[in-house]
PDB file of C-alpha atoms in Angstrom:
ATOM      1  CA  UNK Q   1       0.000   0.000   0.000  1.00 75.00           C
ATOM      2  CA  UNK Q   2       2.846   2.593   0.965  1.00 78.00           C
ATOM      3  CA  UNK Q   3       4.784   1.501  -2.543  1.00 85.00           C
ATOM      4  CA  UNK Q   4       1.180   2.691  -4.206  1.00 87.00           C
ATOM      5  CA  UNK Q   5       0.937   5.939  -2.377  1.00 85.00           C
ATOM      6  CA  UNK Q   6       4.101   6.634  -3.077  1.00 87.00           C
ATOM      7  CA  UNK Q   7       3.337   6.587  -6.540  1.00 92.00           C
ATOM      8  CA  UNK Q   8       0.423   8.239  -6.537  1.00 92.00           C
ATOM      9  CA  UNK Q   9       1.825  11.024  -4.507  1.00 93.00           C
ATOM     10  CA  UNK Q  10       5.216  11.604  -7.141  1.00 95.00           C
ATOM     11  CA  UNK Q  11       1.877  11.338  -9.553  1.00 96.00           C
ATOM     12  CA  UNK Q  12       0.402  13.949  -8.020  1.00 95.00           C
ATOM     13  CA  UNK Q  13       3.391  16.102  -7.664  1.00 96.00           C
ATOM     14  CA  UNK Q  14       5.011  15.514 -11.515  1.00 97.00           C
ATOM     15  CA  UNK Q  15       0.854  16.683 -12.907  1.00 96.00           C
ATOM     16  CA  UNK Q  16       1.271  19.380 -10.260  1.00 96.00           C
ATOM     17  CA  UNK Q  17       4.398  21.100 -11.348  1.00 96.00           C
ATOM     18  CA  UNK Q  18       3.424  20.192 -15.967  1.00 97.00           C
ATOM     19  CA  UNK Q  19       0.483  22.245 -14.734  1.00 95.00           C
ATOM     20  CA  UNK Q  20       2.438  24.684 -13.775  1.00 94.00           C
ATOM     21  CA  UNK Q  21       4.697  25.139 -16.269  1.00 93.00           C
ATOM     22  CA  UNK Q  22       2.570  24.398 -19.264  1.00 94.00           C
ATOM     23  CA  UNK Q  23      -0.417  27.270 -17.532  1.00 92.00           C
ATOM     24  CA  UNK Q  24       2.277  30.112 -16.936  1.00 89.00           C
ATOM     25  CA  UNK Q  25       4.864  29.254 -19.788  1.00 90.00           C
ATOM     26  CA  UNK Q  26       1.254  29.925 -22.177  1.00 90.00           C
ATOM     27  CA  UNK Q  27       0.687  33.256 -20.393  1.00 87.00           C
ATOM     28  CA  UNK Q  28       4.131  34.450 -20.624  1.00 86.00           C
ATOM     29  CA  UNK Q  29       4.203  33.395 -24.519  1.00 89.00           C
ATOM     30  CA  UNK Q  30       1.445  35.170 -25.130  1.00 88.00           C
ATOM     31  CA  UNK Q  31       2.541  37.979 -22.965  1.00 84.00           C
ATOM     32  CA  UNK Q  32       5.721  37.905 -25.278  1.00 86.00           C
ATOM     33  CA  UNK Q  33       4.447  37.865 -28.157  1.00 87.00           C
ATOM     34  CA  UNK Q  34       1.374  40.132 -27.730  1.00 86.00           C
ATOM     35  CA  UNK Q  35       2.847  42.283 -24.938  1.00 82.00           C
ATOM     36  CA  UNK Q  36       2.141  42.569 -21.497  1.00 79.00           C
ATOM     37  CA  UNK Q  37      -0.989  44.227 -20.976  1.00 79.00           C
ATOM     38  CA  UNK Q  38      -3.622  44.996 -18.371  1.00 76.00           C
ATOM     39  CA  UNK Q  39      -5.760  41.483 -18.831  1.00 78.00           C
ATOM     40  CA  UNK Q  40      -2.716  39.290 -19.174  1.00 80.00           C
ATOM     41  CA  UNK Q  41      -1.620  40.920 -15.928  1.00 77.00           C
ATOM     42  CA  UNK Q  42      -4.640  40.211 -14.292  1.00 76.00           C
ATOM     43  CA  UNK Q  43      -5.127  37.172 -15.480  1.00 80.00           C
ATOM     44  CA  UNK Q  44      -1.010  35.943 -13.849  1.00 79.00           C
ATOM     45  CA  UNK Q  45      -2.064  37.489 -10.550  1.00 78.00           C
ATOM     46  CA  UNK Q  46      -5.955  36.209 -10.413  1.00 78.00           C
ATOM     47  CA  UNK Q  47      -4.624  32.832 -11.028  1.00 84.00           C
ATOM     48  CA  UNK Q  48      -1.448  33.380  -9.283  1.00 83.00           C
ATOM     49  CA  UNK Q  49      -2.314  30.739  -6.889  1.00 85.00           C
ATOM     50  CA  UNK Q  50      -1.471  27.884  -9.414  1.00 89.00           C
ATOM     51  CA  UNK Q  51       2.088  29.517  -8.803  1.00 88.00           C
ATOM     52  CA  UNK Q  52       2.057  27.219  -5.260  1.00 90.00           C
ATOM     53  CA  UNK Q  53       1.982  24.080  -6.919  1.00 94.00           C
ATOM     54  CA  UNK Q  54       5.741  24.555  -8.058  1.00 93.00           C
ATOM     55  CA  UNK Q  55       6.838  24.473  -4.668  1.00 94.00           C
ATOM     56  CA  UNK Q  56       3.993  21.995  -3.832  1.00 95.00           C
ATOM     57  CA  UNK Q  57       5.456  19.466  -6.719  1.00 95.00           C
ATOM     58  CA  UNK Q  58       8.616  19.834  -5.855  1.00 95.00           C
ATOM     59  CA  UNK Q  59       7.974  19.236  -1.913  1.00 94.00           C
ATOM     60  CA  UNK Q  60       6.160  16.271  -2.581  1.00 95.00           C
ATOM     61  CA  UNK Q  61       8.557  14.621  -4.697  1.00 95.00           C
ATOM     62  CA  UNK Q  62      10.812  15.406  -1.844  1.00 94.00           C
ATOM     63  CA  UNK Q  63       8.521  13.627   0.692  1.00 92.00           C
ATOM     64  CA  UNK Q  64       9.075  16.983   2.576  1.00 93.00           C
ATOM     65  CA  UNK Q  65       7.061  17.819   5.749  1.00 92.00           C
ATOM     66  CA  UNK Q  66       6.309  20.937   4.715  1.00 92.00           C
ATOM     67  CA  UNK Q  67       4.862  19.892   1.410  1.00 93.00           C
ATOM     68  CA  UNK Q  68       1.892  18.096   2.955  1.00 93.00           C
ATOM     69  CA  UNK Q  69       1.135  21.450   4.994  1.00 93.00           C
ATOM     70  CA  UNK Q  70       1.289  23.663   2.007  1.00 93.00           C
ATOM     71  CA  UNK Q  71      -0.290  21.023  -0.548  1.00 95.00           C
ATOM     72  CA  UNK Q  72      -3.499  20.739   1.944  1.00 94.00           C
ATOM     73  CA  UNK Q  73      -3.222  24.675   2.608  1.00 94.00           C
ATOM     74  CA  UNK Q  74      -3.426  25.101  -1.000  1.00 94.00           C
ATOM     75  CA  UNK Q  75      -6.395  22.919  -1.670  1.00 96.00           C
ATOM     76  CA  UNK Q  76      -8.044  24.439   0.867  1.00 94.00           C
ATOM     77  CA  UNK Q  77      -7.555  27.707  -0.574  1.00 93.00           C
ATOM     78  CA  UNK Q  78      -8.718  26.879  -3.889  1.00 94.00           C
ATOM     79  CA  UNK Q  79     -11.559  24.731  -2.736  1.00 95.00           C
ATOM     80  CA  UNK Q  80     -12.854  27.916  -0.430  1.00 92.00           C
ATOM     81  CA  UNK Q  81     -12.449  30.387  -3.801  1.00 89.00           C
ATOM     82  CA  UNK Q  82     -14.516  27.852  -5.715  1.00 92.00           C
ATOM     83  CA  UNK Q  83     -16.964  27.590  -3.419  1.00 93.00           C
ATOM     84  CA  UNK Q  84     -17.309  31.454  -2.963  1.00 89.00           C
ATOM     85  CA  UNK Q  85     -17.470  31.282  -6.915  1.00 85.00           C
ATOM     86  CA  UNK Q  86     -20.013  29.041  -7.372  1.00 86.00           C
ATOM     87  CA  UNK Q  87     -22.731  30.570  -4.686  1.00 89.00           C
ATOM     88  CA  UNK Q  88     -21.896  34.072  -6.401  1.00 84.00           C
ATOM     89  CA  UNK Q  89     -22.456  32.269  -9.718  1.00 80.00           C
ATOM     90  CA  UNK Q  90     -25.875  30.715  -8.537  1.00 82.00           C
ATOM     91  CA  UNK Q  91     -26.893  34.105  -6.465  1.00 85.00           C
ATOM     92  CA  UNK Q  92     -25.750  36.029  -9.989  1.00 80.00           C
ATOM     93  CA  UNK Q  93     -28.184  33.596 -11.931  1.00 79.00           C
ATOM     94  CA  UNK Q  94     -30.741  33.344  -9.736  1.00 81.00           C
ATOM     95  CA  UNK Q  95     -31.369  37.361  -9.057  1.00 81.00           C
ATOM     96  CA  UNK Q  96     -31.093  37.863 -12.906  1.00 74.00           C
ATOM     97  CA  UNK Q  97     -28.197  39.882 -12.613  1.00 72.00           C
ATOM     98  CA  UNK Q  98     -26.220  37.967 -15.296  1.00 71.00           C
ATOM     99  CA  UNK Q  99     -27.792  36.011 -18.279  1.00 65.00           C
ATOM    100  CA  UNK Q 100     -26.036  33.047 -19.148  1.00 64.00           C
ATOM    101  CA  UNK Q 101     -26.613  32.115 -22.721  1.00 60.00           C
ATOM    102  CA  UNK Q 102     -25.662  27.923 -21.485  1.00 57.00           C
ATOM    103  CA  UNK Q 103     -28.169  28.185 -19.289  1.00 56.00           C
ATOM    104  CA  UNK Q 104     -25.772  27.446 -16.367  1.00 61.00           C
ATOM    105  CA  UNK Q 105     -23.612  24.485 -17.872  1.00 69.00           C
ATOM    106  CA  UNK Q 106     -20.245  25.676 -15.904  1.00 77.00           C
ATOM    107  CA  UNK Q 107     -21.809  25.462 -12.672  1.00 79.00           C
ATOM    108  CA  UNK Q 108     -20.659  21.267 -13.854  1.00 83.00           C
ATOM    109  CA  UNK Q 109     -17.789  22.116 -14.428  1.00 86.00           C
ATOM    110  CA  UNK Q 110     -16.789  24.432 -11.529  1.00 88.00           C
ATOM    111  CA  UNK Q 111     -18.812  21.662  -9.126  1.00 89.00           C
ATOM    112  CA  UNK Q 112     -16.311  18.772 -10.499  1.00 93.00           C
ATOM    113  CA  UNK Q 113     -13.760  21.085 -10.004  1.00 94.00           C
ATOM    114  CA  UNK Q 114     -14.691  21.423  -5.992  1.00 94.00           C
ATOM    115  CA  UNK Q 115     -15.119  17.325  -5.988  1.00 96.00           C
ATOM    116  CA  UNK Q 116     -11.285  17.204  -7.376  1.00 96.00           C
ATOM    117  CA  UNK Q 117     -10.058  19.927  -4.761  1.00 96.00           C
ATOM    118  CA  UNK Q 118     -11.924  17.630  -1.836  1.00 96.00           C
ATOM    119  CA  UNK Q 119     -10.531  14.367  -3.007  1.00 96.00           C
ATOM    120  CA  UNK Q 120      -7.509  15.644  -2.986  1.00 95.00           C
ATOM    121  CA  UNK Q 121      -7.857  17.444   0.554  1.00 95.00           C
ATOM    122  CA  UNK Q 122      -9.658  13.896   1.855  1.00 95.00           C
ATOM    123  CA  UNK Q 123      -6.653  11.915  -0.009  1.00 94.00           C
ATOM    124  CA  UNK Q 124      -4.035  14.265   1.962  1.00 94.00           C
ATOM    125  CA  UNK Q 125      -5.973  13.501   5.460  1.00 93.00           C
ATOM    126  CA  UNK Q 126      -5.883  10.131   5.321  1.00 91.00           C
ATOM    127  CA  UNK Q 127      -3.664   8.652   8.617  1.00 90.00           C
ATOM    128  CA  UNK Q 128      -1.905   6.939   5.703  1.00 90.00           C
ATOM    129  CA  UNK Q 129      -0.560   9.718   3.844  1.00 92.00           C
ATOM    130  CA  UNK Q 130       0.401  11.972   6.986  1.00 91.00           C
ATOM    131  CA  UNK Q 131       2.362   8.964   8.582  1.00 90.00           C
ATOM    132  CA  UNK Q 132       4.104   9.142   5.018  1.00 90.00           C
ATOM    133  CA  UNK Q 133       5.136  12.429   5.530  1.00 91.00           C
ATOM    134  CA  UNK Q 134       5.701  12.589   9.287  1.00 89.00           C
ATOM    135  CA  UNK Q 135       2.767  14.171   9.889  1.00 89.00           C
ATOM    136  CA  UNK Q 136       1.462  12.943  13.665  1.00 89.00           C
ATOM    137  CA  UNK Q 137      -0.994  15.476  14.679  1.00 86.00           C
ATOM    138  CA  UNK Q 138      -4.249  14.747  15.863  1.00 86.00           C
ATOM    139  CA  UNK Q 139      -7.168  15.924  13.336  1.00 84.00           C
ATOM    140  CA  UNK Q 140      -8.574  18.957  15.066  1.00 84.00           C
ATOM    141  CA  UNK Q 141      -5.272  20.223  15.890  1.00 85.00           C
ATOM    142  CA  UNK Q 142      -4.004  20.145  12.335  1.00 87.00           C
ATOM    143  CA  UNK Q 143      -7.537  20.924  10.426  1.00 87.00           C
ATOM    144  CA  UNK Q 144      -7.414  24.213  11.970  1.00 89.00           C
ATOM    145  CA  UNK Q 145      -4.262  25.369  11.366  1.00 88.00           C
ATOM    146  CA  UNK Q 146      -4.496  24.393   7.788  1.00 90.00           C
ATOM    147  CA  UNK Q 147      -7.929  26.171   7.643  1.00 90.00           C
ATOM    148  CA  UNK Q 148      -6.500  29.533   8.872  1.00 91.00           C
ATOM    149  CA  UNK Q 149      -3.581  29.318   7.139  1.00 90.00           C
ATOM    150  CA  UNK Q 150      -5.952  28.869   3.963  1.00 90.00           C
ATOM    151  CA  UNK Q 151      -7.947  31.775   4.819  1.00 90.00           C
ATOM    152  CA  UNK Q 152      -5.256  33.933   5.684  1.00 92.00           C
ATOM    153  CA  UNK Q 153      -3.610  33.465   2.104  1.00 89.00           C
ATOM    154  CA  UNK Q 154      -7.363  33.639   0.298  1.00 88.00           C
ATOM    155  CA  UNK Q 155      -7.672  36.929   2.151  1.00 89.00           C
ATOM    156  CA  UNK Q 156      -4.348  38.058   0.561  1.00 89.00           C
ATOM    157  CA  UNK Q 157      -4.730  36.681  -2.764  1.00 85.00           C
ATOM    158  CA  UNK Q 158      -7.898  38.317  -3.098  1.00 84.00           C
ATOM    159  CA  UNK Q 159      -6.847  41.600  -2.238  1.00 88.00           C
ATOM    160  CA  UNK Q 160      -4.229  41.391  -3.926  1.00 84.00           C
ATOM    161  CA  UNK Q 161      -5.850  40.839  -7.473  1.00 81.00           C
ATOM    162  CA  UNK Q 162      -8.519  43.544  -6.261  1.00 83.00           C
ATOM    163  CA  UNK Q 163      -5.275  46.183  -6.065  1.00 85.00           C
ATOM    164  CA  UNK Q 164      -3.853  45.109  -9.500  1.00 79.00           C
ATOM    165  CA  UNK Q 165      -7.617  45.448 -10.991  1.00 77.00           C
ATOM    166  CA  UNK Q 166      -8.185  48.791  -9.451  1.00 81.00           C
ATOM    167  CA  UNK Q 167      -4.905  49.894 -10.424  1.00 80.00           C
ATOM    168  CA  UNK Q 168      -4.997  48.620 -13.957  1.00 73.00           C
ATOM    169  CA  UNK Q 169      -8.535  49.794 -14.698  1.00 70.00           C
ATOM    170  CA  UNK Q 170      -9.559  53.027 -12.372  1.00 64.00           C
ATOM    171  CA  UNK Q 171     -12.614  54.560 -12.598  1.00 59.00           C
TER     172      UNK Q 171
END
């Protein structure tokens, strides 16, 4: 069993850090070749998150300590930013403030998306996988410290991209 999680984790880790590269290495292209402007600017620091699975691959592949703390922080992160996405997507559609010509068809896609964020979080909570990594600590103890770690950096990251959007495109 640890010889399959073992592979499943470097799995995890080597799709983690392609991800990464192939997601930024297309924005920079572009950027390159099309110039740097206000949207693709955005767009690097709105999805600058992705930017934590490099150190996230590379931690994991490791078997680093660390790694498991930042891997679940990070899924926590984006599974709280999908969440708050989909119930402003569903309050958006609902109140008629946005018509959405598919008739809601990404709220699918951004749902499968939270399933894939949770499996990952309830893969990376297993007993099995923390003993892997030297991880001892009781549940509660390290749930919430994961949780407001998460929320900490979600606060941050959203601010953050609210700055570079006022900035880039004042009123």
């Amino acid at each position: 069993m640890k010889r399959k999680l073992t592979v499943l984790t470097k799995l995890i880790a080597i799709s983690l850090l392609i991800f990464s590269l192939v997601y930024y290495g297309y924005y920079l292209y572009i950027g390159a070749y099309w110039g740097f402007t206000g949207r693709i600017l955005v767009s690097l620091v709105s999805d600058g998150i992705f930017l934590l699975f490099i150190p996230v691959g590379i931690g994991l592949l490791l078997k680093k300590p660390w790694a498991w703390w930042l891997t679940l922080m990070t899924f926590f992160v984006l599974f709280m930013a999908k969440l708050a996405g989909i119930f402003a997507n569903i309050y958006l559609l609902v109140s008629g403030s946005i018509t959405d010509m598919l008739g809601g068809s990404y709220l699918l896609l951004e749902t499968l998306y939270l399933l894939l964020y949770g499996l990952i979080i309830t893969l990376f909570s297993l007993k099995i996988m923390k003993e892997s990594f030297g991880i001892m600590r009781p549940f509660t103890e390290w749930f919430w410290r994961v949780v407001v770690a998460a929320t900490i950096v979600y606060v941050l990251y959203f601010l953050l991209t609210l700055l570079l959007l006022s900035a880039l495109n004042p009123l």
